[in-house]
Amino acid sequence: MIGQKQVLSQTEVEAFIGRLPDAQRVDAFGYALYFVGGDRRLPFATIASSDSEFDNVSNLEREGVYRLNIGVSKETFRRLFGEREPQVVDYTELDVFMPHPHYSRQHFICILNPRGDNAEQAKRLVEEAHSIAAARWKRKQKGS
């Protein structure tokens, strides 16, 4: 495997997210949705591994292909894509960070089968998303 970058498998992503503090997984609509604590308003990350009638832009029916969706900060979203999102996005391309096909306005990004440096960056971005959700959950707890 010299010269090839190791793909971060869906199982590895699920294990990584599952180890984050207070991360809760809910399976719904063909997705694994990850929340912090009891906050079920907005997941901080989701994983899709198959197409549905509502979401088939990534051709997830390919063997072993999954899409990791991550809710990042507005600043991170802008750092990745600039002030204007790309007009043309190939949502079937592997190992490329892209604005989420449906939730980019909420600063969600996605990547199919991250590998190498992008796999490490995906982990950091999931940690960022988790910290945003944890802060939101903490504020909600104080307000209750």
Tab-separated table of C-alpha atoms in Angstrom:
chain	number	residue	atom	x	y	z
A	1	MET	CA	0.000	0.000	0.000
A	2	ILE	CA	2.976	2.309	-0.528
A	3	GLY	CA	1.851	5.644	-1.919
A	4	GLN	CA	-1.810	5.027	-1.123
A	5	LYS	CA	-3.586	6.948	1.596
A	6	GLN	CA	-5.622	4.933	4.069
A	7	VAL	CA	-9.389	5.472	3.825
A	8	LEU	CA	-11.183	6.221	7.079
A	9	SER	CA	-13.886	3.540	7.112
A	10	GLN	CA	-17.453	4.182	8.171
A	11	THR	CA	-16.918	1.883	11.153
A	12	GLU	CA	-13.882	3.914	12.227
A	13	VAL	CA	-15.830	7.179	11.920
A	14	GLU	CA	-18.685	5.753	13.977
A	15	ALA	CA	-16.251	4.588	16.681
A	16	PHE	CA	-14.470	7.967	16.708
A	17	ILE	CA	-17.729	9.900	17.112
A	18	GLY	CA	-19.001	7.426	19.691
A	19	ARG	CA	-15.992	8.166	21.907
A	20	LEU	CA	-16.756	11.900	22.089
A	21	PRO	CA	-18.222	13.046	25.438
A	22	ASP	CA	-22.025	12.713	25.677
A	23	ALA	CA	-22.309	11.750	21.986
A	24	GLN	CA	-25.642	10.040	21.379
A	25	ARG	CA	-26.503	8.138	18.213
A	26	VAL	CA	-29.972	7.927	16.717
A	27	ASP	CA	-30.695	5.934	13.566
A	28	ALA	CA	-33.430	7.481	11.423
A	29	PHE	CA	-34.292	7.963	7.771
A	30	GLY	CA	-31.316	5.839	6.705
A	31	TYR	CA	-28.830	8.011	8.592
A	32	ALA	CA	-26.831	7.672	11.755
A	33	LEU	CA	-27.439	11.019	13.481
A	34	TYR	CA	-25.171	12.184	16.295
A	35	PHE	CA	-26.312	14.549	19.030
A	36	VAL	CA	-24.821	15.794	22.291
A	37	GLY	CA	-26.746	14.758	25.402
A	38	GLY	CA	-30.502	15.022	25.123
A	39	ASP	CA	-30.467	17.793	22.519
A	40	ARG	CA	-32.265	16.390	19.496
A	41	ARG	CA	-32.796	19.639	17.577
A	42	LEU	CA	-29.765	19.519	15.322
A	43	PRO	CA	-27.224	16.721	14.964
A	44	PHE	CA	-23.574	17.746	14.935
A	45	ALA	CA	-22.742	14.993	12.452
A	46	THR	CA	-24.547	12.411	10.375
A	47	ILE	CA	-23.490	9.457	8.295
A	48	ALA	CA	-25.366	8.325	5.204
A	49	SER	CA	-24.479	5.020	3.590
A	50	SER	CA	-27.323	4.580	1.135
A	51	ASP	CA	-29.419	6.692	-1.176
A	52	SER	CA	-33.032	7.534	-0.368
A	53	GLU	CA	-35.856	9.100	-2.308
A	54	PHE	CA	-34.979	12.423	-0.656
A	55	ASP	CA	-31.201	12.250	-0.987
A	56	ASN	CA	-29.530	10.476	-3.889
A	57	VAL	CA	-26.978	13.036	-5.080
A	58	SER	CA	-23.926	11.115	-3.824
A	59	ASN	CA	-24.607	7.718	-5.416
A	60	LEU	CA	-24.161	5.987	-2.073
A	61	GLU	CA	-25.222	2.668	-3.536
A	62	ARG	CA	-21.597	2.087	-4.546
A	63	GLU	CA	-19.985	-0.604	-2.438
A	64	GLY	CA	-18.317	0.789	0.675
A	65	VAL	CA	-19.181	4.430	-0.068
A	66	TYR	CA	-20.563	6.625	2.710
A	67	ARG	CA	-20.977	10.358	3.243
A	68	LEU	CA	-19.933	12.043	6.457
A	69	ASN	CA	-21.904	15.240	7.100
A	70	ILE	CA	-20.527	17.718	9.651
A	71	GLY	CA	-22.063	20.882	11.119
A	72	VAL	CA	-19.177	23.340	11.402
A	73	SER	CA	-18.953	26.987	12.424
A	74	LYS	CA	-19.713	29.762	9.982
A	75	GLU	CA	-16.035	30.727	10.059
A	76	THR	CA	-14.864	27.219	9.220
A	77	PHE	CA	-17.415	26.949	6.440
A	78	ARG	CA	-16.136	30.215	4.927
A	79	ARG	CA	-12.516	29.124	5.338
A	80	LEU	CA	-13.254	25.960	3.379
A	81	PHE	CA	-15.393	27.473	0.608
A	82	GLY	CA	-14.978	31.237	0.701
A	83	GLU	CA	-17.807	33.740	0.768
A	84	ARG	CA	-19.633	32.044	-2.092
A	85	GLU	CA	-20.249	28.351	-2.331
A	86	PRO	CA	-19.064	26.617	-5.499
A	87	GLN	CA	-21.723	26.733	-8.208
A	88	VAL	CA	-20.976	23.265	-9.540
A	89	VAL	CA	-20.305	20.426	-7.099
A	90	ASP	CA	-19.842	16.761	-7.950
A	91	TYR	CA	-21.405	15.153	-4.873
A	92	THR	CA	-20.240	11.707	-6.023
A	93	GLU	CA	-16.534	12.567	-5.778
A	94	LEU	CA	-14.612	10.744	-3.072
A	95	ASP	CA	-12.306	12.422	-0.531
A	96	VAL	CA	-13.275	16.051	-1.241
A	97	PHE	CA	-14.825	18.470	1.245
A	98	MET	CA	-18.003	19.995	-0.183
A	99	PRO	CA	-20.895	22.102	1.060
A	100	HIS	CA	-23.694	19.751	2.093
A	101	PRO	CA	-26.146	19.260	-0.796
A	102	HIS	CA	-29.181	20.219	1.325
A	103	TYR	CA	-27.966	21.838	4.562
A	104	SER	CA	-25.122	24.135	3.554
A	105	ARG	CA	-27.122	27.152	4.797
A	106	GLN	CA	-26.810	25.638	8.270
A	107	HIS	CA	-23.025	25.375	7.662
A	108	PHE	CA	-23.003	21.648	7.084
A	109	ILE	CA	-20.222	20.224	4.976
A	110	CYS	CA	-19.718	16.711	3.694
A	111	ILE	CA	-17.089	14.333	2.428
A	112	LEU	CA	-17.325	10.852	0.933
A	113	ASN	CA	-14.815	8.286	2.193
A	114	PRO	CA	-12.135	10.653	3.566
A	115	ARG	CA	-8.565	9.415	3.405
A	116	GLY	CA	-5.120	10.502	4.533
A	117	ASP	CA	-4.902	14.180	5.472
A	118	ASN	CA	-8.605	14.693	4.757
A	119	ALA	CA	-9.453	11.884	7.177
A	120	GLU	CA	-7.494	13.675	9.901
A	121	GLN	CA	-9.121	16.993	9.008
A	122	ALA	CA	-12.562	15.326	9.061
A	123	LYS	CA	-11.876	14.155	12.622
A	124	ARG	CA	-10.890	17.680	13.674
A	125	LEU	CA	-14.028	19.091	12.045
A	126	VAL	CA	-16.211	16.509	13.814
A	127	GLU	CA	-14.594	17.576	17.103
A	128	GLU	CA	-15.386	21.212	16.255
A	129	ALA	CA	-18.994	20.313	15.462
A	130	HIS	CA	-19.239	18.346	18.696
A	131	SER	CA	-17.941	21.307	20.722
A	132	ILE	CA	-20.514	23.622	19.081
A	133	ALA	CA	-23.312	21.166	19.928
A	134	ALA	CA	-21.989	20.674	23.482
A	135	ALA	CA	-21.985	24.442	24.073
A	136	ARG	CA	-25.543	24.675	22.698
A	137	TRP	CA	-26.646	21.809	24.990
A	138	LYS	CA	-24.970	23.462	28.001
A	139	ARG	CA	-26.745	26.777	27.290
A	140	LYS	CA	-30.046	24.928	26.990
A	141	GLN	CA	-29.439	23.141	30.300
A	142	LYS	CA	-28.756	26.479	32.055
A	143	GLY	CA	-31.922	27.971	30.574
A	144	SER	CA	-34.111	25.131	31.831
